[in-house]
Amino acid sequence: MNILNYADAFFGDSAHWQDYDGIPVRLGEHVQYTLMALGIAAAIGLPVGLLTGHTGRGGNVLALIATSGRALPSFGLMVLMFILLGLGMAPVMIPLVVLAVPPILVTTNEAMRSLDPAPVDAARGMGMGEAQVLFRVELPTALPLILSGLRSAAIQIVSTATIAAYVSFGGLGRYIVDGLYQRDYEKVVGGATLVAGLAVATLLVFWAVARLAVSRGVRRPG
Amino acid sequence: MIRIDSVTKRYPDGTVAVDRLSLEIPDRSITVLVGPSGCGKTTTLRMINRMVEPSEGTILLDGVDIQQQPVNTLRRSMGYVIQNAGLFQHRTILDNIATVPRLLGWGKEKSRARARELMERVGLDGSLAKRYPYQLSGGQQQRVGVARALAADPPVLLMDEPFSAVDPVVRKGLQDELLRIQEELGKTIVFVTHDIDEAVKLGTMVAVMRTGGHLAQFAPPAELLTDPADAFVEDFLGADRGIRRLSFFSSAGLDLLIGPIVAVDASAEQIAAAGRAGAPYLLVVDTDGRPVGWGDPAELAAGAIDTDGLLSHGRPFTAGGDSLRAALDCAVLSPTGWAVAVDGEGRATGVVSQTSIGEAIRGAHAGRATAGTAQKVAP
Ligand SMILES: Nc1ncnc2c1ncn2[C@@H]1O[C@H](COP(=O)(O)OP(=O)(O)O)[C@@H](O)[C@H]1O
Ligand SMILES: [Mg+2]
């Protein structure tokens, strides 16, 4: 049997489309974990990145924190959190957020720092307040890069959220973890395919958001 | 009126960019700050809209300290144009221009209508309204920058090397356009440049600054060229300031000779008479009176005029419309040493020799000039 046969068998079995362990439920859980982690990470990374980028202060400290954040192994962190905090959503969310904050924060900061200073100077010179400069000039111009930071964070969360299954949570990781345990390779391959599919769907969502939210003036060809 | 009163700017690193500068900037005219790079021009300009706060001294706007009003209110009342235009890349041309009206709370439609009006005023085609800045040439972007600064009709316009980054031909177009707009709108403009020619061309008053933020001289351009305050200013003006100064004198007072002008179909007698009019060559004109070329009187008298055998008449000058500098230039470049004067339609109105132009120049320098020294004439 090859991988395609496994996948075919997995998705062809009607039992896999029903009940609490069915594909719709697991997919829904996975999306839910992803959105939650991405939401928390963005709530931390975006304001901090925008503010440090706007003021031009604290960039070095940021880079240091971000590098250490990236160096932490997500799985190890989750196990540690599980031991410290016990069963719950926090041990799952903390590693995902730690994973996602650095790309959001660093990219946002860089996006703001690499802006052409002339329009920002012109904006102030025309009498915009600091908030207006940030939201009407800097943010819209930096948006393509900021979105790319959010996108890579989202992709990393989608693939890493599978570890939730190790601490008895749901999500698409269930199929992979259970499949390995039960030596049910149909399940393993099916789960992995779903994760990959969700990653592609995430890319599509970000592409659509960029089309809607980014001005044509800063969306250069390519 | 903007009054800069003994203003000093010391940056946190100790650099003294402007040192006890005092300057009275007259209303409704262009005042140019000019000087070598790093002499404090930008710093001076940015203190007027408080993008830089002075360390000492005060700046008064119509007699009131500019510190008296909220900083953003002050800035919205002054147009601001910078070197690379600094357009907002994410906004269309129309919305770029509408920025300050929107900040002032005008409605969207009213702001856009006003922006359209300004596009026309600065010579931008209406079809560019929905474009984005990256789709425009450097010169067009700079026009948008000027339109954006004028959008809310501020009495004051601050311009920091607005035309420095475009090529010379486009720059000349932008300068002419600015003079035309100023003619119509009469703003109080403070214009920064490092280019003395631009300063002389645009300025009603020119402030020459020297490194260290000192004022070297503050005078109308003609006076600057005639009477530089010191060696620094003289050096900064360049070697040919005498010639450039002629731009300020009209060619209206030149003694034009009409005697040496003959039509292509002139008779032998007419040619002979013209030959005695005091010029070594005769200017042949076509039946409409437009110059064709110079001919030798003896050769012309010998038979029918052969227009192919004539010497080029060179570029003519417009009598009265052009300056003495233009007239002298025509004479210097002419193969005969004589300049051809034409009217608005290009018909020859007379010829004039280098010697005669030289006399007019000496007269002008002696202060017997025609239109007076402050009157600028097209160079
Ligand atoms: N923000 C700043 N901090 C320290 N020094 C500055 C700053 N801005 C300008 N300077 C210095 O002040 C002097 C005048 O600068 P500037 O006003 O920009 O001159 P200009 O516009 O005539 O070229 C220069 O020596 C420049 O290096
Ligand atoms: Mg400067």
XYZ file of C-alpha atoms and ligand atoms in Angstrom:
629
model
C 0.000 0.000 0.000
C 1.254 3.484 -0.782
C 0.376 6.890 0.656
C -2.320 7.617 -1.898
C -4.076 4.356 -1.046
C -3.909 5.234 2.650
C -5.369 8.647 2.021
C -8.018 7.234 -0.287
C -9.050 4.654 2.272
C -9.121 7.263 5.064
C -11.269 9.815 3.253
C -13.450 7.071 1.644
C -14.515 5.643 5.004
C -17.818 7.274 5.902
C -17.123 6.620 9.595
C -14.409 9.261 9.427
C -16.944 11.950 8.597
C -19.156 11.484 11.637
C -19.258 11.908 15.401
C -16.856 13.570 17.798
C -13.825 12.011 16.055
C -15.071 12.848 12.537
C -13.183 15.115 10.134
C -15.530 18.141 10.461
C -15.212 18.161 14.251
C -11.420 17.712 14.286
C -10.981 20.307 11.556
C -13.183 22.723 13.483
C -11.124 22.192 16.639
C -7.892 22.726 14.745
C -9.156 25.943 13.185
C -10.336 27.074 16.605
C -6.921 26.483 18.247
C -5.214 28.232 15.342
C -7.441 31.294 15.480
C -7.112 31.534 19.229
C -3.307 31.285 19.209
C -2.998 33.640 16.254
C -5.371 36.115 17.919
C -3.392 36.147 21.162
C -0.050 36.348 19.324
C -1.293 39.206 17.135
C -2.688 41.032 20.169
C 0.819 40.962 21.624
C 3.000 41.214 18.510
C 1.159 43.828 16.458
C 0.906 46.675 19.006
C 4.436 46.131 20.280
C 5.842 45.920 16.732
C 3.880 48.971 15.561
C 4.894 51.027 18.567
C 8.600 50.150 18.507
C 8.592 50.645 14.733
C 6.816 54.003 14.950
C 9.045 55.399 17.679
C 12.201 53.689 16.390
C 13.009 52.563 19.921
C 13.547 49.092 21.405
C 14.296 47.298 18.154
C 17.408 45.552 19.495
C 15.692 44.259 22.621
C 12.940 42.923 20.378
C 15.323 41.020 18.153
C 16.883 39.383 21.219
C 13.551 38.311 22.721
C 12.351 37.059 19.346
C 15.464 34.954 18.792
C 15.146 33.319 22.210
C 11.446 32.714 21.531
C 12.303 30.934 18.310
C 14.904 28.790 20.023
C 12.337 27.243 22.398
C 11.106 23.831 21.219
C 7.304 23.949 21.133
C 6.781 20.343 22.140
C 9.157 20.590 25.097
C 7.523 23.812 26.214
C 4.098 22.213 26.079
C 5.173 19.233 28.160
C 6.745 21.600 30.682
C 3.590 23.711 30.848
C 1.500 20.559 31.200
C 3.596 19.487 34.187
C 3.448 22.967 35.742
C -0.158 23.882 35.004
C -1.832 20.507 34.573
C -4.470 19.662 32.047
C -6.031 22.649 30.283
C -5.938 24.920 27.289
C -3.043 27.043 28.620
C -0.305 24.413 28.135
C -1.424 24.159 24.492
C -1.801 27.888 23.818
C 1.402 29.077 25.476
C 3.815 27.229 23.136
C 1.770 28.178 20.076
C 1.750 31.845 21.093
C 5.478 31.756 21.909
C 6.004 30.303 18.452
C 3.847 32.883 16.661
C 4.781 36.126 18.406
C 8.357 36.426 17.008
C 7.478 36.405 13.297
C 4.600 38.847 13.851
C 6.554 41.177 16.101
C 9.821 41.178 14.185
C 8.201 41.539 10.761
C 5.889 44.315 11.950
C 8.805 46.177 13.490
C 10.902 45.757 10.347
C 8.018 46.766 8.113
C 7.644 50.012 10.042
C 11.356 50.703 10.197
C 11.937 50.179 6.504
C 9.290 52.727 5.465
C 10.417 55.661 3.348
C 10.842 58.504 5.886
C 9.741 61.196 3.403
C 5.952 60.561 3.458
C 6.061 60.266 7.246
C 7.881 63.591 7.466
C 5.387 65.120 5.037
C 2.477 63.767 7.093
C 3.773 65.408 10.274
C 4.592 68.588 8.394
C 1.012 68.759 7.137
C -0.271 68.604 10.685
C -1.169 64.964 11.333
C -1.039 63.857 14.965
C 1.069 60.845 15.927
C -1.904 58.449 15.849
C -2.919 59.756 12.420
C 0.639 59.332 11.152
C 0.649 55.748 12.447
C -2.776 54.645 11.236
C -3.243 56.732 8.093
C 0.271 56.662 6.674
C 2.613 54.109 8.252
C 0.255 51.170 8.786
C -1.360 51.173 5.317
C 2.044 51.381 3.669
C 3.602 48.687 5.862
C 0.559 46.409 5.583
C 1.844 43.985 2.918
C 4.871 43.086 5.051
C 2.860 42.996 8.272
C 0.415 40.560 6.659
C 3.295 38.365 5.524
C 4.454 38.141 9.159
C 0.954 37.157 10.272
C 0.804 34.611 7.465
C 3.985 32.808 8.411
C 2.870 32.820 12.052
C -0.470 31.306 11.027
C 1.188 28.578 8.958
C 3.483 27.663 11.828
C 0.557 27.491 14.214
C -1.456 25.265 11.856
C 1.340 22.721 11.622
C 2.377 22.901 15.271
C -1.155 22.771 16.738
C -1.038 19.013 16.129
C 0.880 18.688 19.407
C -2.309 19.503 21.331
C -3.272 15.902 20.799
C -0.427 14.756 23.047
C -2.126 16.354 26.045
C -5.467 14.785 25.133
C -6.878 17.742 23.249
C -8.525 17.460 19.839
C -7.595 18.904 16.487
C -6.146 17.155 13.460
C -3.206 15.999 15.596
C -5.578 13.418 17.069
C -5.454 11.356 13.877
C -1.693 11.465 13.734
C -1.086 10.706 17.414
C -3.806 8.030 17.636
C -2.873 6.566 14.270
C 0.744 6.165 15.291
C -0.293 4.603 18.591
C -2.773 2.218 16.930
C -0.435 1.585 13.966
C -3.347 2.794 11.839
C -1.405 4.412 8.990
C -4.569 5.369 7.144
C -5.310 7.712 10.008
C -1.746 9.108 10.142
C -1.674 9.881 6.442
C -5.238 11.238 6.509
C -4.412 13.560 9.415
C -1.204 14.795 7.811
C -3.031 15.468 4.534
C -5.662 17.473 6.356
C -2.993 19.591 8.119
C -1.310 20.291 4.782
C -4.681 21.161 3.236
C -5.457 23.542 6.069
C -2.059 25.220 5.577
C -2.865 25.779 1.916
C -6.301 27.132 2.855
C -4.582 29.538 5.258
C -2.398 30.826 2.443
C -5.503 31.391 0.334
C -7.226 33.294 3.132
C -4.214 35.596 3.515
C -4.050 36.119 -0.228
C -7.712 37.176 -0.203
C -7.242 39.457 2.801
C -4.281 41.125 1.108
C -6.333 41.718 -2.035
C -9.048 43.377 -0.016
C -7.060 45.315 2.569
C -3.880 46.402 0.802
C -4.006 49.495 -1.412
C -3.058 48.987 -5.049
C -0.523 51.744 -4.592
C 1.638 49.633 -2.273
C 0.819 46.229 -3.751
C 3.420 46.452 -6.549
C 3.339 43.717 -9.163
C 4.916 40.525 -7.807
C 4.783 88.415 7.758
C 7.111 85.798 9.222
C 9.771 87.232 11.494
C 12.681 85.099 12.591
C 14.120 86.814 15.604
C 17.630 85.911 16.739
C 16.984 82.186 16.447
C 19.577 79.569 17.348
C 19.253 75.820 16.899
C 21.615 73.548 18.773
C 20.968 69.839 18.155
C 21.344 67.414 21.092
C 24.733 66.294 19.725
C 26.028 69.858 20.049
C 25.860 70.822 16.350
C 24.897 74.467 15.994
C 22.841 74.355 12.794
C 21.508 77.919 12.977
C 23.240 80.702 14.847
C 21.356 83.828 15.987
C 19.559 84.174 12.688
C 17.249 87.131 12.161
C 15.190 87.448 9.018
C 12.038 89.262 7.971
C 10.159 87.306 5.353
C 7.863 89.615 3.394
C 4.257 88.635 2.642
C 3.029 87.449 -0.734
C 6.463 86.947 -2.253
C 9.088 84.241 -2.642
C 11.950 84.346 -0.152
C 14.740 81.924 -0.990
C 17.168 80.476 1.544
C 20.291 79.469 -0.343
C 23.713 78.241 0.697
C 26.063 75.263 0.610
C 24.950 71.877 1.929
C 24.772 71.728 5.718
C 24.560 75.479 6.263
C 21.263 75.198 8.145
C 18.655 75.946 5.455
C 16.444 72.956 6.216
C 16.710 73.539 9.941
C 15.643 77.161 9.491
C 12.682 76.180 7.312
C 11.558 73.427 9.681
C 11.599 75.795 12.625
C 8.889 77.821 10.878
C 6.399 74.924 11.050
C 7.890 73.643 14.293
C 9.157 70.377 12.823
C 12.269 71.570 14.661
C 11.993 73.621 17.847
C 14.483 76.492 18.238
C 16.914 76.408 21.150
C 16.789 80.190 21.481
C 14.930 83.052 19.905
C 11.392 83.384 18.619
C 9.554 83.170 15.345
C 6.578 85.448 14.832
C 3.782 84.920 12.340
C 1.882 88.156 11.760
C 3.290 89.436 15.021
C 2.257 86.399 17.089
C 4.727 83.859 18.469
C 4.181 80.576 16.611
C 4.370 78.777 19.963
C 1.013 80.353 20.836
C -1.104 77.996 18.753
C -1.356 74.206 18.804
C 1.390 72.746 16.658
C -0.909 70.868 14.280
C -3.113 73.917 13.742
C 0.011 75.854 12.799
C 1.173 73.143 10.402
C -2.205 72.842 8.701
C -2.035 76.562 7.968
C 1.283 76.170 6.144
C 1.825 74.161 2.976
C 4.881 71.897 3.161
C 6.711 70.541 0.121
C 9.813 68.351 0.405
C 12.482 67.094 -1.950
C 11.094 63.788 -3.135
C 7.504 64.961 -2.767
C 6.881 62.420 0.011
C 3.569 61.309 -1.454
C 1.478 58.695 0.327
C 2.023 55.559 -1.743
C -1.242 53.935 -0.664
C -3.416 56.864 -1.699
C -4.497 57.948 -5.149
C -3.260 61.266 -6.501
C -6.625 62.838 -5.757
C -6.661 61.597 -2.161
C -3.054 62.675 -1.645
C -3.993 66.203 -2.630
C -7.128 66.106 -0.468
C -5.134 65.261 2.689
C -5.139 68.601 4.503
C -8.757 69.506 3.625
C -9.746 66.108 5.088
C -7.668 66.817 8.211
C -9.492 70.129 8.530
C -12.781 68.251 8.485
C -14.028 69.144 5.020
C -16.382 66.553 3.529
C -15.057 63.917 1.164
C -16.764 65.348 -1.920
C -15.762 68.922 -1.218
C -12.162 67.869 -0.584
C -12.006 65.899 -3.815
C -13.557 68.693 -5.831
C -10.943 71.013 -4.413
C -8.201 68.464 -5.230
C -9.383 68.332 -8.858
C -9.226 72.096 -9.050
C -5.640 71.997 -7.827
C -4.568 69.311 -10.271
C -5.556 71.697 -13.012
C -3.840 74.604 -11.328
C -0.471 72.818 -11.165
C -0.739 71.497 -14.702
C -1.672 67.867 -14.018
C -4.004 66.066 -16.365
C -7.291 65.057 -14.715
C -6.847 61.510 -15.999
C -4.115 61.028 -13.370
C -6.579 61.487 -10.480
C -7.134 57.784 -9.858
C -3.497 56.785 -10.337
C -1.092 55.957 -7.530
C 2.192 57.814 -6.938
C 4.382 54.984 -8.298
C 2.660 55.390 -11.661
C 3.869 59.014 -12.013
C 7.180 60.501 -13.167
C 9.339 62.421 -10.705
C 8.237 65.750 -12.140
C 4.560 64.807 -11.939
C 4.989 63.619 -8.349
C 6.528 66.956 -7.463
C 3.529 68.756 -8.995
C 1.272 66.598 -6.823
C 3.400 67.618 -3.840
C 2.821 71.285 -4.647
C -0.911 70.727 -5.210
C -1.180 68.871 -1.898
C 0.529 71.760 -0.095
C -1.855 74.277 -1.673
C -5.034 72.244 -1.120
C -6.360 74.028 1.941
C -5.300 77.415 0.544
C -2.743 78.179 3.270
C -1.258 81.688 3.275
C 2.246 80.286 3.755
C 4.117 77.710 1.682
C 7.338 76.092 2.898
C 9.383 74.349 0.209
C 12.576 72.390 0.901
C 14.578 71.741 -2.291
C 11.367 70.698 -4.046
C 12.902 70.563 -7.528
C 16.395 69.248 -6.745
C 15.748 65.621 -7.631
C 14.395 66.127 -11.155
C 16.340 66.616 -14.367
C 17.165 70.171 -15.558
C 14.492 70.389 -18.252
C 11.711 69.243 -15.929
C 13.108 71.512 -13.206
C 12.876 74.552 -15.446
C 9.255 73.649 -16.213
C 8.444 73.325 -12.513
C 10.140 76.640 -11.715
C 8.190 78.450 -14.425
C 5.008 76.823 -13.177
C 5.719 77.954 -9.611
C 6.255 81.547 -10.777
C 2.994 81.374 -12.719
C 1.067 79.951 -9.756
C 2.599 82.563 -7.471
C 1.506 85.254 -9.906
C -2.073 84.015 -9.485
C -2.122 83.137 -5.788
C 0.360 85.494 -4.113
C 1.426 83.168 -1.292
C 4.133 83.861 1.241
C 6.686 81.302 0.087
C 9.883 80.277 1.837
C 11.936 78.267 -0.632
C 15.123 76.368 0.222
C 17.693 75.491 -2.439
C 21.438 74.996 -2.771
C 21.292 76.183 -6.392
C 22.093 79.886 -6.734
C 20.625 80.051 -10.239
C 17.318 78.749 -8.917
C 17.509 81.277 -6.077
C 18.115 84.166 -8.476
C 15.369 82.998 -10.791
C 12.652 82.455 -8.172
C 13.481 84.788 -5.316
C 11.980 88.168 -4.665
C 14.386 88.217 -1.751
C 17.350 85.873 -1.355
C 18.977 84.976 1.946
C 22.469 83.580 1.396
C 23.518 81.415 4.322
C 26.978 80.310 5.265
C 28.064 77.112 7.053
C 27.390 77.380 10.760
C 23.937 78.833 10.224
C 24.963 82.454 9.677
C 23.206 84.859 7.369
C 25.738 86.178 4.850
C 23.461 88.505 2.895
C 19.749 89.212 2.512
C 18.881 91.120 -0.630
C 16.906 91.058 -3.876
C 18.708 88.921 -6.483
C 19.768 91.854 -8.684
C 21.379 93.567 -5.710
C 23.059 90.306 -4.730
C 24.637 90.044 -8.184
C 25.634 93.700 -8.281
C 26.839 94.080 -4.777
C 27.811 90.865 -2.960
C 28.345 91.560 0.736
C 31.635 89.709 1.009
C 34.043 87.283 -0.618
C 31.960 84.274 0.460
C 28.829 85.541 -1.279
C 30.814 86.581 -4.339
C 32.385 83.147 -4.528
C 29.042 81.444 -4.046
C 27.481 83.482 -6.851
C 30.013 82.068 -9.290
C 32.282 83.498 -11.959
C 29.759 84.875 -14.433
C 27.598 86.938 -12.108
C 28.136 90.019 -14.309
C 26.540 88.280 -17.259
C 23.778 86.756 -15.149
C 22.944 90.154 -13.751
C 22.019 91.281 -17.255
C 18.940 89.054 -16.871
C 17.495 91.851 -14.786
C 17.655 94.485 -17.517
C 15.165 94.736 -20.332
C 16.255 94.814 -23.950
C 13.551 97.420 -24.606
C 16.005 100.318 -24.557
C 18.351 98.945 -27.233
C 18.973 101.061 -30.342
C 17.591 98.828 -33.078
C 18.524 99.573 -36.709
C 15.906 98.853 -39.345
C 17.986 100.227 -42.228
C 20.012 97.052 -42.871
C 16.857 94.921 -43.326
C 15.875 94.000 -46.905
C 13.082 91.839 -48.269
C 13.930 88.828 -50.498
C 12.243 90.583 -53.416
C 13.975 93.938 -52.863
C 15.154 95.956 -55.868
C 18.838 96.760 -56.540
C 18.230 100.359 -55.402
C 16.669 99.241 -52.122
C 19.625 96.919 -51.497
C 22.102 99.654 -52.280
C 20.308 102.029 -49.880
C 20.306 99.390 -47.162
C 24.036 98.875 -47.710
C 24.603 102.474 -46.598
C 22.595 102.023 -43.369
C 25.677 101.368 -41.213
C 25.891 97.587 -40.903
C 28.526 95.370 -42.573
C 25.824 92.807 -43.465
C 22.191 93.008 -44.502
C 19.431 90.958 -42.908
C 17.216 89.365 -45.554
C 13.585 88.789 -44.516
C 10.846 86.872 -46.307
C 7.680 88.491 -47.609
C 6.093 88.163 -44.112
C 9.027 89.998 -42.562
C 10.551 86.916 -40.892
C 14.370 86.736 -40.906
C 15.960 84.430 -43.512
C 19.691 85.136 -43.146
C 22.567 87.590 -43.419
C 24.060 88.574 -46.774
C 27.006 90.636 -48.004
C 25.658 93.995 -49.408
C 27.903 93.857 -52.513
C 26.909 90.277 -53.360
C 23.227 90.959 -52.766
C 23.317 94.030 -55.013
C 24.870 91.966 -57.824
C 21.626 90.205 -58.770
C 18.526 88.388 -57.498
C 18.915 87.333 -53.855
C 19.937 83.691 -53.497
C 18.630 82.647 -50.070
C 20.793 79.499 -50.052
C 23.959 81.592 -50.002
C 23.025 83.533 -46.831
C 24.648 83.241 -43.398
C 22.425 81.887 -40.611
C 20.698 84.650 -38.624
C 20.950 82.568 -35.417
C 18.383 82.652 -32.673
C 16.665 86.065 -32.493
C 15.570 87.787 -29.258
C 12.241 89.425 -28.528
C 12.750 93.139 -28.197
C 11.428 94.251 -24.817
C 10.315 90.759 -23.790
C 13.803 89.332 -23.447
C 16.570 90.628 -21.198
C 19.862 92.273 -22.165
C 21.453 88.927 -21.362
C 19.410 87.222 -24.079
C 20.219 89.983 -26.574
C 23.929 89.766 -25.803
C 23.795 85.999 -26.137
C 22.218 86.305 -29.586
C 24.868 88.768 -30.726
C 27.727 86.619 -29.387
C 26.384 83.542 -31.139
C 25.573 85.330 -34.409
C 28.075 84.698 -37.272
C 28.023 88.418 -38.054
C 28.249 89.643 -34.454
C 24.867 91.314 -34.837
C 21.704 90.210 -33.037
C 18.279 90.082 -34.671
C 15.292 91.463 -32.777
C 11.823 90.116 -33.525
C 8.300 90.880 -32.352
C 5.860 88.406 -30.828
C 5.026 86.976 -34.263
C 8.657 86.405 -35.193
C 8.890 89.350 -37.645
C 12.207 91.182 -37.625
C 11.938 94.570 -35.920
C 15.602 95.527 -36.152
C 19.220 94.485 -35.779
C 21.737 95.503 -33.159
C 25.525 95.166 -32.881
C 27.580 93.878 -29.946
C 29.005 97.368 -29.555
C 25.543 98.850 -29.247
C 24.507 96.194 -26.696
C 27.714 96.920 -24.791
C 26.739 100.583 -24.544
C 23.296 99.632 -23.230
C 24.958 97.388 -20.624
C 27.220 100.201 -19.479
C 24.162 102.415 -19.263
C 22.328 99.802 -17.215
C 25.240 99.400 -14.823
C 25.408 103.117 -14.393
C 21.846 102.944 -13.069
C 20.214 104.493 -16.106
C 18.585 101.156 -16.835
C 15.161 100.976 -18.309
C 12.734 99.095 -16.097
C 14.626 99.474 -12.812
C 16.714 96.821 -11.096
C 14.028 94.979 -9.162
C 12.086 94.124 -12.312
C 12.881 90.606 -13.424
C 12.896 89.861 -17.148
C 12.857 86.471 -18.792
C 16.525 85.440 -19.085
N 18.668 65.968 13.692
C 19.927 66.430 13.658
N 20.798 66.121 14.645
C 22.056 66.621 14.637
N 22.556 67.410 13.687
C 21.748 67.745 12.661
C 20.387 67.283 12.599
N 19.819 67.788 11.482
C 20.781 68.524 10.878
N 21.927 68.507 11.587
C 23.170 69.225 11.265
O 22.899 70.600 11.259
C 23.570 71.250 10.192
C 22.563 71.927 9.287
O 21.737 70.948 8.674
P 20.587 71.325 7.654
O 19.707 72.350 8.269
O 19.958 70.057 7.229
O 21.422 71.955 6.458
P 21.044 72.210 4.928
O 19.589 72.009 4.764
O 21.481 73.608 4.675
O 21.864 71.246 4.132
C 24.393 70.170 9.492
O 25.686 70.206 10.004
C 23.689 68.894 9.888
O 24.595 67.823 9.922
Mg 18.574 70.594 3.464
